[in-house]
Amino acid sequence: MDRLTSMAVFVTAADLGSFAAAAAALGISPQMVAKHVVSLETRLGMRLINRTTRRQSLTEFGRTYRERCRAVLAEAEAADALAETVRAHPRGTLRLNAPVTFGSHGLVPLLTRYLRDCPEVEVDLSLTDRMVDPVEEGFEAVIRLGPLAESSLVARPLAPYRLVACAAPAYLAAHGVPASPEDLAGHQCLDFSHWPRGRDSLWRFTRAGTTVEAPAAGRLHINDFRALLTAARDGFGIVLGVDTALRDDLAAGRLVRVLPDWEAPSRPMHLLTMRDRRPTAKLRRFVEMMLAEFGPDGTAVRTGALARGPT
């Protein structure tokens, strides 16, 4: 039998003076009260209550044990109350994982607002372009790029990861401006080598329902988008990157969008969390802010968790 339950039944029986009174107070049978008390006595090897056909009385050990049981039950209630407090008020450490580029340019500004809004929360953010296992690695929330595989996690859709092609004015002045996706064959296309594509890869562009697969070969392959962006600013080639990461450079004129009449590819993005009927307040508030900032809506999609391929 559950030890805490048996302790609670024993304390009630000791306080009320009879198994019948305890049974009435707890909504169980007198026989069940007796089983809980006997279970404790058997575990302890000591009698707690002297029982006759007319009366019951606590043994000397039973009186001492009752006080210890009160303390244990009070601690258990305090522990439960702590859990309720954590669920009601954001506090503690929130462990997150996100792709490097999105985390640096999109997520961190949101996190600083989140931390100002939740002063008792700390955030441990891991930025990596490898696919992590949130269960094994202890992440409470993961931002995942790409299609999802089936799993027990909850996936909330975010706005797609939209890409644009751009280059430095100096590069375009020296090498010309591509008029169509096919023209990319004559240009240096900077390759984000962590994406699942080879050196003779294709960039896909869509216009008026027509998709064109453009050859996007180049001599520079980097697995960090920030370094790739530096090469683009330096005028070495055309870069294909997420719009949020390129926004400041485009606004300042350091980079110029190419093929503006064509829609560059986008990748699905989801926020993954554990399936929990009562999530902590810190996680609940983070999810609310993510969906308000990046999500098309707040509907959870039970389609899975782990993306196929790297992030």
mmCIF file of N, CA and C in Angstrom, residues 39-139:
data_model
loop_
_atom_site.group_PDB
_atom_site.id
_atom_site.type_symbol
_atom_site.label_atom_id
_atom_site.label_comp_id
_atom_site.label_asym_id
_atom_site.label_seq_id
_atom_site.Cartn_x
_atom_site.Cartn_y
_atom_site.Cartn_z
ATOM 1 N N SER A 39 -0.698 -2.433 7.647
ATOM 2 C CA SER A 39 0.397 -2.318 6.689
ATOM 3 C C SER A 39 1.570 -1.546 7.287
ATOM 4 N N LEU A 40 1.271 -0.443 7.990
ATOM 5 C CA LEU A 40 2.337 0.321 8.643
ATOM 6 C C LEU A 40 2.983 -0.487 9.759
ATOM 7 N N GLU A 41 2.164 -1.123 10.560
ATOM 8 C CA GLU A 41 2.712 -1.909 11.677
ATOM 9 C C GLU A 41 3.600 -3.039 11.173
ATOM 10 N N THR A 42 3.195 -3.671 10.087
ATOM 11 C CA THR A 42 4.003 -4.752 9.513
ATOM 12 C C THR A 42 5.329 -4.219 8.991
ATOM 13 N N ARG A 43 5.292 -3.070 8.330
ATOM 14 C CA ARG A 43 6.518 -2.466 7.799
ATOM 15 C C ARG A 43 7.460 -2.076 8.943
ATOM 16 N N LEU A 44 6.882 -1.521 10.010
ATOM 17 C CA LEU A 44 7.689 -1.025 11.116
ATOM 18 C C LEU A 44 8.103 -2.119 12.088
ATOM 19 N N GLY A 45 7.316 -3.188 12.152
ATOM 20 C CA GLY A 45 7.565 -4.226 13.148
ATOM 21 C C GLY A 45 7.195 -3.774 14.546
ATOM 22 N N MET A 46 6.291 -2.820 14.629
ATOM 23 C CA MET A 46 5.870 -2.249 15.912
ATOM 24 C C MET A 46 4.363 -2.030 15.880
ATOM 25 N N ARG A 47 3.718 -2.212 17.035
ATOM 26 C CA ARG A 47 2.297 -1.930 17.120
ATOM 27 C C ARG A 47 2.103 -0.434 17.321
ATOM 28 N N LEU A 48 1.149 0.121 16.591
ATOM 29 C CA LEU A 48 0.837 1.548 16.681
ATOM 30 C C LEU A 48 -0.395 1.822 17.523
ATOM 31 N N ILE A 49 -1.384 0.957 17.404
ATOM 32 C CA ILE A 49 -2.658 1.145 18.099
ATOM 33 C C ILE A 49 -3.021 -0.147 18.804
ATOM 34 N N ASN A 50 -3.291 -0.029 20.114
ATOM 35 C CA ASN A 50 -3.839 -1.164 20.848
ATOM 36 C C ASN A 50 -5.327 -1.231 20.561
ATOM 37 N N ARG A 51 -5.787 -2.394 20.148
ATOM 38 C CA ARG A 51 -7.168 -2.530 19.720
ATOM 39 C C ARG A 51 -7.856 -3.643 20.516
ATOM 40 N N THR A 52 -9.007 -3.311 21.096
ATOM 41 C CA THR A 52 -9.862 -4.312 21.724
ATOM 42 C C THR A 52 -11.241 -4.167 21.105
ATOM 43 N N THR A 53 -12.158 -5.009 21.512
ATOM 44 C CA THR A 53 -13.510 -4.935 20.960
ATOM 45 C C THR A 53 -14.232 -3.681 21.436
ATOM 46 N N ARG A 54 -13.750 -3.043 22.515
ATOM 47 C CA ARG A 54 -14.452 -1.887 23.072
ATOM 48 C C ARG A 54 -13.739 -0.553 22.797
ATOM 49 N N ARG A 55 -12.419 -0.561 22.732
ATOM 50 C CA ARG A 55 -11.734 0.714 22.601
ATOM 51 C C ARG A 55 -10.406 0.556 21.876
ATOM 52 N N GLN A 56 -9.878 1.690 21.461
ATOM 53 C CA GLN A 56 -8.572 1.757 20.821
ATOM 54 C C GLN A 56 -7.734 2.802 21.542
ATOM 55 N N SER A 57 -6.437 2.577 21.605
ATOM 56 C CA SER A 57 -5.547 3.568 22.199
ATOM 57 C C SER A 57 -4.181 3.468 21.544
ATOM 58 N N LEU A 58 -3.535 4.603 21.406
ATOM 59 C CA LEU A 58 -2.199 4.614 20.806
ATOM 60 C C LEU A 58 -1.183 4.017 21.767
ATOM 61 N N THR A 59 -0.266 3.261 21.202
ATOM 62 C CA THR A 59 0.876 2.805 21.996
ATOM 63 C C THR A 59 1.825 3.989 22.194
ATOM 64 N N GLU A 60 2.802 3.815 23.081
ATOM 65 C CA GLU A 60 3.779 4.891 23.281
ATOM 66 C C GLU A 60 4.515 5.193 21.973
ATOM 67 N N PHE A 61 4.892 4.129 21.256
ATOM 68 C CA PHE A 61 5.542 4.334 19.964
ATOM 69 C C PHE A 61 4.564 4.964 18.972
ATOM 70 N N GLY A 62 3.291 4.571 19.057
ATOM 71 C CA GLY A 62 2.292 5.110 18.150
ATOM 72 C C GLY A 62 2.143 6.609 18.294
ATOM 73 N N ARG A 63 2.226 7.130 19.554
ATOM 74 C CA ARG A 63 2.117 8.570 19.761
ATOM 75 C C ARG A 63 3.299 9.313 19.123
ATOM 76 N N THR A 64 4.493 8.757 19.303
ATOM 77 C CA THR A 64 5.676 9.381 18.700
ATOM 78 C C THR A 64 5.614 9.299 17.181
ATOM 79 N N TYR A 65 5.181 8.141 16.680
ATOM 80 C CA TYR A 65 5.118 7.944 15.226
ATOM 81 C C TYR A 65 4.078 8.863 14.600
ATOM 82 N N ARG A 66 2.970 9.109 15.320
ATOM 83 C CA ARG A 66 1.941 9.991 14.780
ATOM 84 C C ARG A 66 2.500 11.391 14.542
ATOM 85 N N GLU A 67 3.322 11.900 15.458
ATOM 86 C CA GLU A 67 3.889 13.234 15.283
ATOM 87 C C GLU A 67 4.861 13.275 14.103
ATOM 88 N N ARG A 68 5.626 12.212 13.943
ATOM 89 C CA ARG A 68 6.527 12.154 12.788
ATOM 90 C C ARG A 68 5.724 12.080 11.483
ATOM 91 N N CYS A 69 4.631 11.324 11.523
ATOM 92 C CA CYS A 69 3.781 11.242 10.333
ATOM 93 C C CYS A 69 3.201 12.607 9.986
ATOM 94 N N ARG A 70 2.801 13.375 11.009
ATOM 95 C CA ARG A 70 2.286 14.718 10.748
ATOM 96 C C ARG A 70 3.331 15.557 10.009
ATOM 97 N N ALA A 71 4.585 15.476 10.463
ATOM 98 C CA ALA A 71 5.650 16.258 9.830
ATOM 99 C C ALA A 71 5.874 15.819 8.385
ATOM 100 N N VAL A 72 5.884 14.495 8.153
ATOM 101 C CA VAL A 72 6.100 13.977 6.803
ATOM 102 C C VAL A 72 4.965 14.411 5.885
ATOM 103 N N LEU A 73 3.726 14.304 6.350
ATOM 104 C CA LEU A 73 2.580 14.681 5.531
ATOM 105 C C LEU A 73 2.574 16.184 5.246
ATOM 106 N N ALA A 74 3.008 16.981 6.230
ATOM 107 C CA ALA A 74 3.085 18.423 6.008
ATOM 108 C C ALA A 74 4.130 18.755 4.954
ATOM 109 N N GLU A 75 5.267 18.048 4.971
ATOM 110 C CA GLU A 75 6.304 18.269 3.955
ATOM 111 C C GLU A 75 5.805 17.865 2.566
ATOM 112 N N ALA A 76 5.055 16.763 2.515
ATOM 113 C CA ALA A 76 4.504 16.329 1.231
ATOM 114 C C ALA A 76 3.536 17.372 0.685
ATOM 115 N N GLU A 77 2.693 17.934 1.548
ATOM 116 C CA GLU A 77 1.769 18.974 1.109
ATOM 117 C C GLU A 77 2.524 20.217 0.650
ATOM 118 N N ALA A 78 3.611 20.541 1.365
ATOM 119 C CA ALA A 78 4.408 21.701 0.966
ATOM 120 C C ALA A 78 5.051 21.480 -0.399
ATOM 121 N N ALA A 79 5.500 20.238 -0.640
ATOM 122 C CA ALA A 79 6.091 19.924 -1.937
ATOM 123 C C ALA A 79 5.055 20.065 -3.049
ATOM 124 N N ASP A 80 3.846 19.585 -2.806
ATOM 125 C CA ASP A 80 2.772 19.738 -3.796
ATOM 126 C C ASP A 80 2.443 21.208 -4.020
ATOM 127 N N ALA A 81 2.444 21.974 -2.932
ATOM 128 C CA ALA A 81 2.157 23.401 -3.058
ATOM 129 C C ALA A 81 3.244 24.104 -3.867
ATOM 130 N N LEU A 82 4.500 23.661 -3.703
ATOM 131 C CA LEU A 82 5.594 24.238 -4.484
ATOM 132 C C LEU A 82 5.375 23.989 -5.968
ATOM 133 N N ALA A 83 4.951 22.775 -6.303
ATOM 134 C CA ALA A 83 4.678 22.473 -7.711
ATOM 135 C C ALA A 83 3.580 23.379 -8.256
ATOM 136 N N GLU A 84 2.556 23.615 -7.461
ATOM 137 C CA GLU A 84 1.479 24.498 -7.910
ATOM 138 C C GLU A 84 1.982 25.932 -8.091
ATOM 139 N N THR A 85 2.895 26.350 -7.186
ATOM 140 C CA THR A 85 3.456 27.694 -7.300
ATOM 141 C C THR A 85 4.260 27.838 -8.581
ATOM 142 N N VAL A 86 5.071 26.806 -8.896
ATOM 143 C CA VAL A 86 5.884 26.839 -10.105
ATOM 144 C C VAL A 86 4.991 26.898 -11.338
ATOM 145 N N ARG A 87 3.882 26.173 -11.304
ATOM 146 C CA ARG A 87 2.981 26.176 -12.451
ATOM 147 C C ARG A 87 2.207 27.489 -12.553
ATOM 148 N N ALA A 88 2.051 28.181 -11.445
ATOM 149 C CA ALA A 88 1.262 29.404 -11.460
ATOM 150 C C ALA A 88 2.099 30.639 -11.747
ATOM 151 N N HIS A 89 3.389 30.611 -11.410
ATOM 152 C CA HIS A 89 4.236 31.804 -11.536
ATOM 153 C C HIS A 89 5.544 31.431 -12.221
ATOM 154 N N PRO A 90 5.949 32.127 -13.280
ATOM 155 C CA PRO A 90 7.183 31.768 -13.990
ATOM 156 C C PRO A 90 8.412 31.891 -13.105
ATOM 157 N N ARG A 91 9.134 30.794 -12.939
ATOM 158 C CA ARG A 91 10.376 30.797 -12.174
ATOM 159 C C ARG A 91 11.199 29.580 -12.541
ATOM 160 N N GLY A 92 12.479 29.620 -12.237
ATOM 161 C CA GLY A 92 13.353 28.491 -12.540
ATOM 162 C C GLY A 92 14.148 28.722 -13.822
ATOM 163 N N THR A 93 14.770 27.658 -14.307
ATOM 164 C CA THR A 93 15.595 27.716 -15.512
ATOM 165 C C THR A 93 14.870 27.051 -16.676
ATOM 166 N N LEU A 94 14.815 27.756 -17.799
ATOM 167 C CA LEU A 94 14.177 27.251 -19.014
ATOM 168 C C LEU A 94 15.270 26.877 -20.013
ATOM 169 N N ARG A 95 15.351 25.594 -20.380
ATOM 170 C CA ARG A 95 16.384 25.123 -21.303
ATOM 171 C C ARG A 95 15.794 25.026 -22.708
ATOM 172 N N LEU A 96 16.425 25.741 -23.652
ATOM 173 C CA LEU A 96 15.922 25.837 -25.016
ATOM 174 C C LEU A 96 17.008 25.450 -26.008
ATOM 175 N N ASN A 97 16.565 25.011 -27.198
ATOM 176 C CA ASN A 97 17.480 24.741 -28.309
ATOM 177 C C ASN A 97 16.894 25.350 -29.576
ATOM 178 N N ALA A 98 17.774 25.930 -30.406
ATOM 179 C CA ALA A 98 17.324 26.533 -31.663
ATOM 180 C C ALA A 98 18.452 26.489 -32.670
ATOM 181 N N PRO A 99 18.128 26.543 -33.975
ATOM 182 C CA PRO A 99 19.167 26.679 -34.998
ATOM 183 C C PRO A 99 19.956 27.969 -34.787
ATOM 184 N N VAL A 100 21.216 27.958 -35.210
ATOM 185 C CA VAL A 100 22.113 29.079 -34.919
ATOM 186 C C VAL A 100 21.596 30.395 -35.498
ATOM 187 N N THR A 101 21.261 30.405 -36.784
ATOM 188 C CA THR A 101 20.883 31.661 -37.422
ATOM 189 C C THR A 101 19.581 32.209 -36.871
ATOM 190 N N PHE A 102 18.557 31.369 -36.778
ATOM 191 C CA PHE A 102 17.288 31.836 -36.227
ATOM 192 C C PHE A 102 17.456 32.244 -34.772
ATOM 193 N N GLY A 103 18.210 31.462 -34.007
ATOM 194 C CA GLY A 103 18.409 31.808 -32.608
ATOM 195 C C GLY A 103 19.081 33.145 -32.432
ATOM 196 N N SER A 104 20.109 33.416 -33.242
ATOM 197 C CA SER A 104 20.871 34.655 -33.112
ATOM 198 C C SER A 104 20.059 35.870 -33.534
ATOM 199 N N HIS A 105 19.330 35.762 -34.637
ATOM 200 C CA HIS A 105 18.671 36.927 -35.217
ATOM 201 C C HIS A 105 17.198 37.053 -34.841
ATOM 202 N N GLY A 106 16.516 35.946 -34.586
ATOM 203 C CA GLY A 106 15.094 36.017 -34.295
ATOM 204 C C GLY A 106 14.741 35.733 -32.847
ATOM 205 N N LEU A 107 15.367 34.707 -32.263
ATOM 206 C CA LEU A 107 14.953 34.254 -30.948
ATOM 207 C C LEU A 107 15.499 35.104 -29.816
ATOM 208 N N VAL A 108 16.776 35.487 -29.885
ATOM 209 C CA VAL A 108 17.388 36.212 -28.768
ATOM 210 C C VAL A 108 16.661 37.515 -28.446
ATOM 211 N N PRO A 109 16.272 38.335 -29.432
ATOM 212 C CA PRO A 109 15.496 39.540 -29.071
ATOM 213 C C PRO A 109 14.206 39.220 -28.324
ATOM 214 N N LEU A 110 13.552 38.121 -28.690
ATOM 215 C CA LEU A 110 12.349 37.722 -27.956
ATOM 216 C C LEU A 110 12.707 37.291 -26.536
ATOM 217 N N LEU A 111 13.834 36.581 -26.385
ATOM 218 C CA LEU A 111 14.216 36.092 -25.062
ATOM 219 C C LEU A 111 14.534 37.219 -24.097
ATOM 220 N N THR A 112 15.134 38.288 -24.585
ATOM 221 C CA THR A 112 15.413 39.404 -23.676
ATOM 222 C C THR A 112 14.118 40.034 -23.176
ATOM 223 N N ARG A 113 13.116 40.111 -24.048
ATOM 224 C CA ARG A 113 11.809 40.612 -23.603
ATOM 225 C C ARG A 113 11.178 39.626 -22.621
ATOM 226 N N TYR A 114 11.308 38.352 -22.912
ATOM 227 C CA TYR A 114 10.764 37.314 -22.029
ATOM 228 C C TYR A 114 11.383 37.407 -20.630
ATOM 229 N N LEU A 115 12.700 37.588 -20.559
ATOM 230 C CA LEU A 115 13.372 37.653 -19.270
ATOM 231 C C LEU A 115 12.993 38.909 -18.497
ATOM 232 N N ARG A 116 12.776 40.008 -19.205
ATOM 233 C CA ARG A 116 12.298 41.209 -18.515
ATOM 234 C C ARG A 116 10.890 40.989 -17.973
ATOM 235 N N ASP A 117 10.083 40.240 -18.713
ATOM 236 C CA ASP A 117 8.709 39.957 -18.304
ATOM 237 C C ASP A 117 8.650 38.940 -17.165
ATOM 238 N N CYS A 118 9.669 38.083 -17.074
ATOM 239 C CA CYS A 118 9.691 37.002 -16.068
ATOM 240 C C CYS A 118 10.991 37.101 -15.264
ATOM 241 N N PRO A 119 11.081 37.996 -14.297
ATOM 242 C CA PRO A 119 12.348 38.265 -13.608
ATOM 243 C C PRO A 119 12.879 37.108 -12.776
ATOM 244 N N GLU A 120 12.059 36.094 -12.483
ATOM 245 C CA GLU A 120 12.531 34.964 -11.687
ATOM 246 C C GLU A 120 12.921 33.758 -12.543
ATOM 247 N N VAL A 121 13.038 33.975 -13.853
ATOM 248 C CA VAL A 121 13.393 32.899 -14.774
ATOM 249 C C VAL A 121 14.794 33.140 -15.326
ATOM 250 N N GLU A 122 15.568 32.056 -15.467
ATOM 251 C CA GLU A 122 16.826 32.075 -16.198
ATOM 252 C C GLU A 122 16.653 31.236 -17.462
ATOM 253 N N VAL A 123 17.323 31.618 -18.539
ATOM 254 C CA VAL A 123 17.238 30.872 -19.800
ATOM 255 C C VAL A 123 18.601 30.297 -20.139
ATOM 256 N N ASP A 124 18.622 29.018 -20.428
ATOM 257 C CA ASP A 124 19.819 28.330 -20.916
ATOM 258 C C ASP A 124 19.555 27.962 -22.373
ATOM 259 N N LEU A 125 20.078 28.761 -23.299
ATOM 260 C CA LEU A 125 19.822 28.580 -24.733
ATOM 261 C C LEU A 125 21.015 27.922 -25.399
ATOM 262 N N SER A 126 20.752 26.828 -26.094
ATOM 263 C CA SER A 126 21.776 26.134 -26.885
ATOM 264 C C SER A 126 21.490 26.367 -28.358
ATOM 265 N N LEU A 127 22.453 26.960 -29.067
ATOM 266 C CA LEU A 127 22.318 27.198 -30.502
ATOM 267 C C LEU A 127 23.192 26.201 -31.241
ATOM 268 N N THR A 128 22.563 25.388 -32.062
ATOM 269 C CA THR A 128 23.299 24.405 -32.839
ATOM 270 C C THR A 128 22.505 24.050 -34.080
ATOM 271 N N ASP A 129 23.193 23.736 -35.155
ATOM 272 C CA ASP A 129 22.524 23.328 -36.386
ATOM 273 C C ASP A 129 22.433 21.817 -36.517
ATOM 274 N N ARG A 130 22.825 21.091 -35.480
ATOM 275 C CA ARG A 130 22.606 19.646 -35.517
ATOM 276 C C ARG A 130 21.222 19.347 -34.947
ATOM 277 N N MET A 131 20.696 18.183 -35.264
ATOM 278 C CA MET A 131 19.384 17.796 -34.763
ATOM 279 C C MET A 131 19.536 17.219 -33.360
ATOM 280 N N VAL A 132 18.939 17.854 -32.376
ATOM 281 C CA VAL A 132 19.041 17.399 -30.992
ATOM 282 C C VAL A 132 17.844 16.530 -30.638
ATOM 283 N N ASP A 133 18.012 15.716 -29.610
ATOM 284 C CA ASP A 133 16.912 14.942 -29.046
ATOM 285 C C ASP A 133 16.484 15.651 -27.768
ATOM 286 N N PRO A 134 15.347 16.339 -27.780
ATOM 287 C CA PRO A 134 14.965 17.130 -26.606
ATOM 288 C C PRO A 134 14.755 16.291 -25.351
ATOM 289 N N VAL A 135 14.328 15.038 -25.511
ATOM 290 C CA VAL A 135 14.109 14.185 -24.347
ATOM 291 C C VAL A 135 15.446 13.789 -23.732
ATOM 292 N N GLU A 136 16.355 13.267 -24.552
ATOM 293 C CA GLU A 136 17.637 12.800 -24.050
ATOM 294 C C GLU A 136 18.497 13.945 -23.523
ATOM 295 N N GLU A 137 18.405 15.120 -24.148
ATOM 296 C CA GLU A 137 19.291 16.224 -23.796
ATOM 297 C C GLU A 137 18.650 17.243 -22.863
ATOM 298 N N GLY A 138 17.426 16.987 -22.463
ATOM 299 C CA GLY A 138 16.807 17.788 -21.416
ATOM 300 C C GLY A 138 16.352 19.173 -21.810
ATOM 301 N N PHE A 139 15.928 19.362 -23.059
ATOM 302 C CA PHE A 139 15.411 20.661 -23.486
ATOM 303 C C PHE A 139 13.895 20.696 -23.288
#
